[in-house]
Amino acid sequence: MRLKQSEKAKVPSNKKETSDEKGEAASTELGSSAGEPAEEFDEGLSDQELAPKELAELLEEAERLAEERTDQLLRCRAELENTIKRAAREKEALSRYASERLITKLMPVLDSLDQAAKQVEGMERIRRQLLDVLKTEGLSPIEAQGEKFDPYRHEALMMVESDEYDEGTVTEEVQRGYALNGRVIRFSKVLVSKKR
């Protein structure tokens, strides 16, 4: 509150004011001496001009929060999509390799038929029929005889000296290997050539 003219007159005019007294008089004039807020600001900041600043700060905070939430949403969405894709891959792999246990159990039967086919002609037909059934499930024999040794498909039992084959070539297949839908489930047991 501003001081009234009569209150201003109480200050003696014949006495020179010190700098402290000038400051007190100025603060009294502005009304800050009893904790009362000043009615006017010389700097020109009014209540109406503070509101847009506060609104701007609130808007900035809201935009920052919205960016954080959008980023979190995008991350969650990407994680969900990855989880769905992974689950689809696992389901496909499960369905493709579900019959692996059965086929693995039947492989000794194939081995016996391989041996029997060498002696009886009819056994070859049975062997071929069984192999055709297993092929429909995705089973395929691994070619080995005369092939270059491949540690990802063949298991070397021993090295044999050979003039007929180049070094590192499979000279004999002791036990046939099999792959299920392209994945090796049993390695071919083979003999591999070496130089004399």
PDB file of C-alpha atoms in Angstrom:
ATOM      1  CA  MET A   1       0.000   0.000   0.000  1.00  0.00           C
ATOM      2  CA  ARG A   2       1.167   3.469  -0.740  1.00  0.00           C
ATOM      3  CA  LEU A   3       1.667   5.862   2.136  1.00  0.00           C
ATOM      4  CA  LYS A   4      -0.638   8.793   2.434  1.00  0.00           C
ATOM      5  CA  GLN A   5       0.653  12.293   1.863  1.00  0.00           C
ATOM      6  CA  SER A   6       0.225  13.134   5.564  1.00  0.00           C
ATOM      7  CA  GLU A   7       2.467  10.201   6.537  1.00  0.00           C
ATOM      8  CA  LYS A   8       5.116  11.340   4.076  1.00  0.00           C
ATOM      9  CA  ALA A   9       5.131  14.715   5.679  1.00  0.00           C
ATOM     10  CA  LYS A  10       6.179  13.211   9.008  1.00  0.00           C
ATOM     11  CA  VAL A  11       9.669  12.643   7.652  1.00  0.00           C
ATOM     12  CA  PRO A  12      11.676  15.770   8.620  1.00  0.00           C
ATOM     13  CA  SER A  13      12.707  17.629   5.513  1.00  0.00           C
ATOM     14  CA  ASN A  14      15.552  19.647   7.084  1.00  0.00           C
ATOM     15  CA  LYS A  15      17.488  16.461   7.906  1.00  0.00           C
ATOM     16  CA  LYS A  16      19.557  14.842   5.192  1.00  0.00           C
ATOM     17  CA  GLU A  17      18.619  11.191   4.543  1.00  0.00           C
ATOM     18  CA  THR A  18      21.298   8.630   4.658  1.00  0.00           C
ATOM     19  CA  SER A  19      21.401   5.844   2.101  1.00  0.00           C
ATOM     20  CA  ASP A  20      19.869   3.403   4.649  1.00  0.00           C
ATOM     21  CA  GLU A  21      17.042   5.767   5.367  1.00  0.00           C
ATOM     22  CA  LYS A  22      16.442   6.252   1.639  1.00  0.00           C
ATOM     23  CA  GLY A  23      16.156   2.463   1.222  1.00  0.00           C
ATOM     24  CA  GLU A  24      13.748   2.209   4.150  1.00  0.00           C
ATOM     25  CA  ALA A  25      11.653   5.009   2.788  1.00  0.00           C
ATOM     26  CA  ALA A  26      11.548   3.336  -0.608  1.00  0.00           C
ATOM     27  CA  SER A  27      10.560  -0.012   0.881  1.00  0.00           C
ATOM     28  CA  THR A  28       7.938   1.678   3.044  1.00  0.00           C
ATOM     29  CA  GLU A  29       6.598   3.457  -0.012  1.00  0.00           C
ATOM     30  CA  LEU A  30       6.319   0.157  -1.861  1.00  0.00           C
ATOM     31  CA  GLY A  31       4.511  -1.341   1.094  1.00  0.00           C
ATOM     32  CA  SER A  32       6.918  -4.179   1.743  1.00  0.00           C
ATOM     33  CA  SER A  33       7.645  -3.182   5.336  1.00  0.00           C
ATOM     34  CA  ALA A  34       4.837  -5.094   7.087  1.00  0.00           C
ATOM     35  CA  GLY A  35       4.982  -8.086   4.745  1.00  0.00           C
ATOM     36  CA  GLU A  36       2.292  -6.605   2.529  1.00  0.00           C
ATOM     37  CA  PRO A  37       2.729  -7.199  -1.189  1.00  0.00           C
ATOM     38  CA  ALA A  38       3.336  -4.215  -3.381  1.00  0.00           C
ATOM     39  CA  GLU A  39       0.446  -3.189  -5.577  1.00  0.00           C
ATOM     40  CA  GLU A  40       2.617  -2.237  -8.526  1.00  0.00           C
ATOM     41  CA  PHE A  41       5.962  -3.398  -9.868  1.00  0.00           C
ATOM     42  CA  ASP A  42       8.255  -0.959 -11.534  1.00  0.00           C
ATOM     43  CA  GLU A  43       9.648  -3.794 -13.677  1.00  0.00           C
ATOM     44  CA  GLY A  44       6.248  -4.124 -15.343  1.00  0.00           C
ATOM     45  CA  LEU A  45       5.501  -7.738 -14.259  1.00  0.00           C
ATOM     46  CA  SER A  46       1.834  -8.119 -13.497  1.00  0.00           C
ATOM     47  CA  ASP A  47      -0.242 -11.189 -12.554  1.00  0.00           C
ATOM     48  CA  GLN A  48      -1.551 -11.400 -16.116  1.00  0.00           C
ATOM     49  CA  GLU A  49       1.988 -11.684 -17.532  1.00  0.00           C
ATOM     50  CA  LEU A  50       3.005 -14.507 -15.125  1.00  0.00           C
ATOM     51  CA  ALA A  51       0.186 -16.813 -16.258  1.00  0.00           C
ATOM     52  CA  PRO A  52       1.507 -17.312 -19.826  1.00  0.00           C
ATOM     53  CA  LYS A  53       4.950 -18.172 -18.418  1.00  0.00           C
ATOM     54  CA  GLU A  54       3.447 -20.767 -16.111  1.00  0.00           C
ATOM     55  CA  LEU A  55       1.367 -22.125 -18.974  1.00  0.00           C
ATOM     56  CA  ALA A  56       4.462 -22.366 -21.155  1.00  0.00           C
ATOM     57  CA  GLU A  57       6.277 -24.317 -18.414  1.00  0.00           C
ATOM     58  CA  LEU A  58       3.312 -26.641 -17.968  1.00  0.00           C
ATOM     59  CA  LEU A  59       3.094 -27.166 -21.726  1.00  0.00           C
ATOM     60  CA  GLU A  60       6.809 -27.928 -21.911  1.00  0.00           C
ATOM     61  CA  GLU A  61       6.500 -30.448 -19.062  1.00  0.00           C
ATOM     62  CA  ALA A  62       3.453 -32.060 -20.702  1.00  0.00           C
ATOM     63  CA  GLU A  63       5.290 -32.350 -24.037  1.00  0.00           C
ATOM     64  CA  ARG A  64       8.288 -33.956 -22.318  1.00  0.00           C
ATOM     65  CA  LEU A  65       6.007 -36.403 -20.526  1.00  0.00           C
ATOM     66  CA  ALA A  66       4.166 -37.193 -23.772  1.00  0.00           C
ATOM     67  CA  GLU A  67       7.496 -37.921 -25.510  1.00  0.00           C
ATOM     68  CA  GLU A  68       8.502 -40.279 -22.676  1.00  0.00           C
ATOM     69  CA  ARG A  69       5.154 -42.088 -22.808  1.00  0.00           C
ATOM     70  CA  THR A  70       5.331 -42.354 -26.624  1.00  0.00           C
ATOM     71  CA  ASP A  71       8.849 -43.782 -26.390  1.00  0.00           C
ATOM     72  CA  GLN A  72       7.704 -46.307 -23.758  1.00  0.00           C
ATOM     73  CA  LEU A  73       4.710 -47.250 -25.907  1.00  0.00           C
ATOM     74  CA  LEU A  74       6.887 -47.794 -28.991  1.00  0.00           C
ATOM     75  CA  ARG A  75       9.332 -49.946 -26.996  1.00  0.00           C
ATOM     76  CA  CYS A  76       6.494 -52.033 -25.549  1.00  0.00           C
ATOM     77  CA  ARG A  77       4.967 -52.431 -28.989  1.00  0.00           C
ATOM     78  CA  ALA A  78       8.292 -53.572 -30.504  1.00  0.00           C
ATOM     79  CA  GLU A  79       8.815 -55.996 -27.617  1.00  0.00           C
ATOM     80  CA  LEU A  80       5.315 -57.418 -28.103  1.00  0.00           C
ATOM     81  CA  GLU A  81       5.885 -57.872 -31.847  1.00  0.00           C
ATOM     82  CA  ASN A  82       9.212 -59.633 -31.165  1.00  0.00           C
ATOM     83  CA  THR A  83       7.523 -61.919 -28.636  1.00  0.00           C
ATOM     84  CA  ILE A  84       4.769 -62.793 -31.127  1.00  0.00           C
ATOM     85  CA  LYS A  85       7.340 -63.544 -33.863  1.00  0.00           C
ATOM     86  CA  ARG A  86       9.454 -65.647 -31.485  1.00  0.00           C
ATOM     87  CA  ALA A  87       6.381 -67.619 -30.370  1.00  0.00           C
ATOM     88  CA  ALA A  88       5.424 -68.225 -34.019  1.00  0.00           C
ATOM     89  CA  ARG A  89       8.954 -69.470 -34.817  1.00  0.00           C
ATOM     90  CA  GLU A  90       8.940 -71.777 -31.786  1.00  0.00           C
ATOM     91  CA  LYS A  91       5.521 -73.122 -32.726  1.00  0.00           C
ATOM     92  CA  GLU A  92       6.676 -73.794 -36.290  1.00  0.00           C
ATOM     93  CA  ALA A  93       9.859 -75.504 -35.070  1.00  0.00           C
ATOM     94  CA  LEU A  94       7.828 -77.598 -32.633  1.00  0.00           C
ATOM     95  CA  SER A  95       5.459 -78.761 -35.354  1.00  0.00           C
ATOM     96  CA  ARG A  96       8.312 -79.468 -37.786  1.00  0.00           C
ATOM     97  CA  TYR A  97      10.352 -81.508 -35.318  1.00  0.00           C
ATOM     98  CA  ALA A  98       7.522 -83.061 -33.275  1.00  0.00           C
ATOM     99  CA  SER A  99       8.004 -86.441 -34.938  1.00  0.00           C
ATOM    100  CA  GLU A 100      11.768 -86.517 -34.263  1.00  0.00           C
ATOM    101  CA  ARG A 101      11.484 -88.951 -31.331  1.00  0.00           C
ATOM    102  CA  LEU A 102       9.433 -91.424 -33.368  1.00  0.00           C
ATOM    103  CA  ILE A 103      11.766 -91.205 -36.344  1.00  0.00           C
ATOM    104  CA  THR A 104      14.829 -91.630 -34.139  1.00  0.00           C
ATOM    105  CA  LYS A 105      13.314 -94.835 -32.737  1.00  0.00           C
ATOM    106  CA  LEU A 106      12.613 -96.121 -36.249  1.00  0.00           C
ATOM    107  CA  MET A 107      16.139 -95.546 -37.542  1.00  0.00           C
ATOM    108  CA  PRO A 108      17.517 -98.865 -36.188  1.00  0.00           C
ATOM    109  CA  VAL A 109      14.711-100.579 -38.132  1.00  0.00           C
ATOM    110  CA  LEU A 110      15.949 -98.814 -41.254  1.00  0.00           C
ATOM    111  CA  ASP A 111      19.482 -99.999 -40.459  1.00  0.00           C
ATOM    112  CA  SER A 112      18.290-103.608 -40.139  1.00  0.00           C
ATOM    113  CA  LEU A 113      16.390-103.310 -43.380  1.00  0.00           C
ATOM    114  CA  ASP A 114      19.513-101.890 -45.039  1.00  0.00           C
ATOM    115  CA  GLN A 115      21.401-105.017 -43.998  1.00  0.00           C
ATOM    116  CA  ALA A 116      18.570-107.386 -44.973  1.00  0.00           C
ATOM    117  CA  ALA A 117      18.124-105.693 -48.354  1.00  0.00           C
ATOM    118  CA  LYS A 118      21.568-106.883 -49.362  1.00  0.00           C
ATOM    119  CA  GLN A 119      20.393-110.504 -49.146  1.00  0.00           C
ATOM    120  CA  VAL A 120      16.732-110.583 -50.019  1.00  0.00           C
ATOM    121  CA  GLU A 121      15.298-108.619 -52.945  1.00  0.00           C
ATOM    122  CA  GLY A 122      11.860-108.121 -51.348  1.00  0.00           C
ATOM    123  CA  MET A 123      13.340-106.413 -48.361  1.00  0.00           C
ATOM    124  CA  GLU A 124      14.524-103.542 -50.562  1.00  0.00           C
ATOM    125  CA  ARG A 125      10.900-102.810 -51.487  1.00  0.00           C
ATOM    126  CA  ILE A 126       9.897-102.750 -47.777  1.00  0.00           C
ATOM    127  CA  ARG A 127      12.827-100.529 -46.955  1.00  0.00           C
ATOM    128  CA  ARG A 128      11.881 -98.113 -49.746  1.00  0.00           C
ATOM    129  CA  GLN A 129       8.245 -97.963 -48.566  1.00  0.00           C
ATOM    130  CA  LEU A 130       9.269 -97.215 -44.994  1.00  0.00           C
ATOM    131  CA  LEU A 131      11.706 -94.578 -46.187  1.00  0.00           C
ATOM    132  CA  ASP A 132       8.963 -92.976 -48.329  1.00  0.00           C
ATOM    133  CA  VAL A 133       6.691 -92.742 -45.279  1.00  0.00           C
ATOM    134  CA  LEU A 134       9.454 -91.148 -43.245  1.00  0.00           C
ATOM    135  CA  LYS A 135      10.230 -88.726 -46.085  1.00  0.00           C
ATOM    136  CA  THR A 136       6.677 -87.386 -45.832  1.00  0.00           C
ATOM    137  CA  GLU A 137       7.563 -86.490 -42.228  1.00  0.00           C
ATOM    138  CA  GLY A 138      10.649 -84.585 -43.430  1.00  0.00           C
ATOM    139  CA  LEU A 139      13.317 -87.278 -43.027  1.00  0.00           C
ATOM    140  CA  SER A 140      16.041 -87.499 -45.683  1.00  0.00           C
ATOM    141  CA  PRO A 141      19.189 -89.636 -45.798  1.00  0.00           C
ATOM    142  CA  ILE A 142      22.562 -87.861 -45.821  1.00  0.00           C
ATOM    143  CA  GLU A 143      24.669 -88.687 -48.844  1.00  0.00           C
ATOM    144  CA  ALA A 144      28.163 -89.760 -47.837  1.00  0.00           C
ATOM    145  CA  GLN A 145      29.798 -92.279 -50.192  1.00  0.00           C
ATOM    146  CA  GLY A 146      32.284 -90.473 -52.488  1.00  0.00           C
ATOM    147  CA  GLU A 147      31.450 -87.070 -50.944  1.00  0.00           C
ATOM    148  CA  LYS A 148      33.994 -84.698 -49.427  1.00  0.00           C
ATOM    149  CA  PHE A 149      34.093 -85.223 -45.656  1.00  0.00           C
ATOM    150  CA  ASP A 150      31.834 -82.699 -43.910  1.00  0.00           C
ATOM    151  CA  PRO A 151      32.116 -82.595 -40.094  1.00  0.00           C
ATOM    152  CA  TYR A 152      28.625 -81.045 -39.936  1.00  0.00           C
ATOM    153  CA  ARG A 153      27.086 -84.149 -41.561  1.00  0.00           C
ATOM    154  CA  HIS A 154      29.636 -86.961 -41.181  1.00  0.00           C
ATOM    155  CA  GLU A 155      31.343 -88.650 -38.255  1.00  0.00           C
ATOM    156  CA  ALA A 156      34.754 -90.081 -39.166  1.00  0.00           C
ATOM    157  CA  LEU A 157      35.391 -93.448 -37.548  1.00  0.00           C
ATOM    158  CA  MET A 158      38.869 -93.816 -39.008  1.00  0.00           C
ATOM    159  CA  MET A 159      41.206 -92.731 -41.797  1.00  0.00           C
ATOM    160  CA  VAL A 160      42.070 -95.275 -44.505  1.00  0.00           C
ATOM    161  CA  GLU A 161      44.784 -95.089 -47.140  1.00  0.00           C
ATOM    162  CA  SER A 162      43.354 -94.957 -50.642  1.00  0.00           C
ATOM    163  CA  ASP A 163      44.617 -94.440 -54.190  1.00  0.00           C
ATOM    164  CA  GLU A 164      41.079 -94.413 -55.575  1.00  0.00           C
ATOM    165  CA  TYR A 165      39.830 -91.339 -53.645  1.00  0.00           C
ATOM    166  CA  ASP A 166      41.294 -87.892 -53.036  1.00  0.00           C
ATOM    167  CA  GLU A 167      42.386 -87.126 -49.504  1.00  0.00           C
ATOM    168  CA  GLY A 168      39.484 -86.199 -47.217  1.00  0.00           C
ATOM    169  CA  THR A 169      36.857 -88.101 -49.238  1.00  0.00           C
ATOM    170  CA  VAL A 170      34.376 -90.549 -47.703  1.00  0.00           C
ATOM    171  CA  THR A 171      35.416 -94.019 -48.926  1.00  0.00           C
ATOM    172  CA  GLU A 172      32.762 -96.047 -47.108  1.00  0.00           C
ATOM    173  CA  GLU A 173      29.535 -95.385 -45.234  1.00  0.00           C
ATOM    174  CA  VAL A 174      29.390 -97.608 -42.153  1.00  0.00           C
ATOM    175  CA  GLN A 175      26.064 -96.259 -40.867  1.00  0.00           C
ATOM    176  CA  ARG A 176      23.764 -93.896 -42.765  1.00  0.00           C
ATOM    177  CA  GLY A 177      22.997 -90.480 -41.297  1.00  0.00           C
ATOM    178  CA  TYR A 178      19.666 -88.668 -41.499  1.00  0.00           C
ATOM    179  CA  ALA A 179      18.388 -85.104 -41.504  1.00  0.00           C
ATOM    180  CA  LEU A 180      14.926 -83.990 -40.425  1.00  0.00           C
ATOM    181  CA  ASN A 181      13.713 -80.958 -42.370  1.00  0.00           C
ATOM    182  CA  GLY A 182      17.324 -80.045 -43.137  1.00  0.00           C
ATOM    183  CA  ARG A 183      18.594 -80.453 -39.559  1.00  0.00           C
ATOM    184  CA  VAL A 184      20.985 -83.356 -38.920  1.00  0.00           C
ATOM    185  CA  ILE A 185      19.534 -85.716 -36.312  1.00  0.00           C
ATOM    186  CA  ARG A 186      22.129 -88.465 -36.828  1.00  0.00           C
ATOM    187  CA  PHE A 187      25.569 -88.114 -38.407  1.00  0.00           C
ATOM    188  CA  SER A 188      26.733 -90.585 -41.056  1.00  0.00           C
ATOM    189  CA  LYS A 189      29.472 -92.822 -39.653  1.00  0.00           C
ATOM    190  CA  VAL A 190      32.125 -93.006 -42.338  1.00  0.00           C
ATOM    191  CA  LEU A 191      35.652 -93.986 -43.271  1.00  0.00           C
ATOM    192  CA  VAL A 192      37.737 -91.140 -44.739  1.00  0.00           C
ATOM    193  CA  SER A 193      40.598 -91.449 -47.201  1.00  0.00           C
ATOM    194  CA  LYS A 194      44.121 -90.248 -46.596  1.00  0.00           C
ATOM    195  CA  LYS A 195      47.270 -90.268 -48.755  1.00  0.00           C
ATOM    196  CA  ARG A 196      49.647 -93.226 -48.537  1.00  0.00           C
TER     197      ARG A 196
END
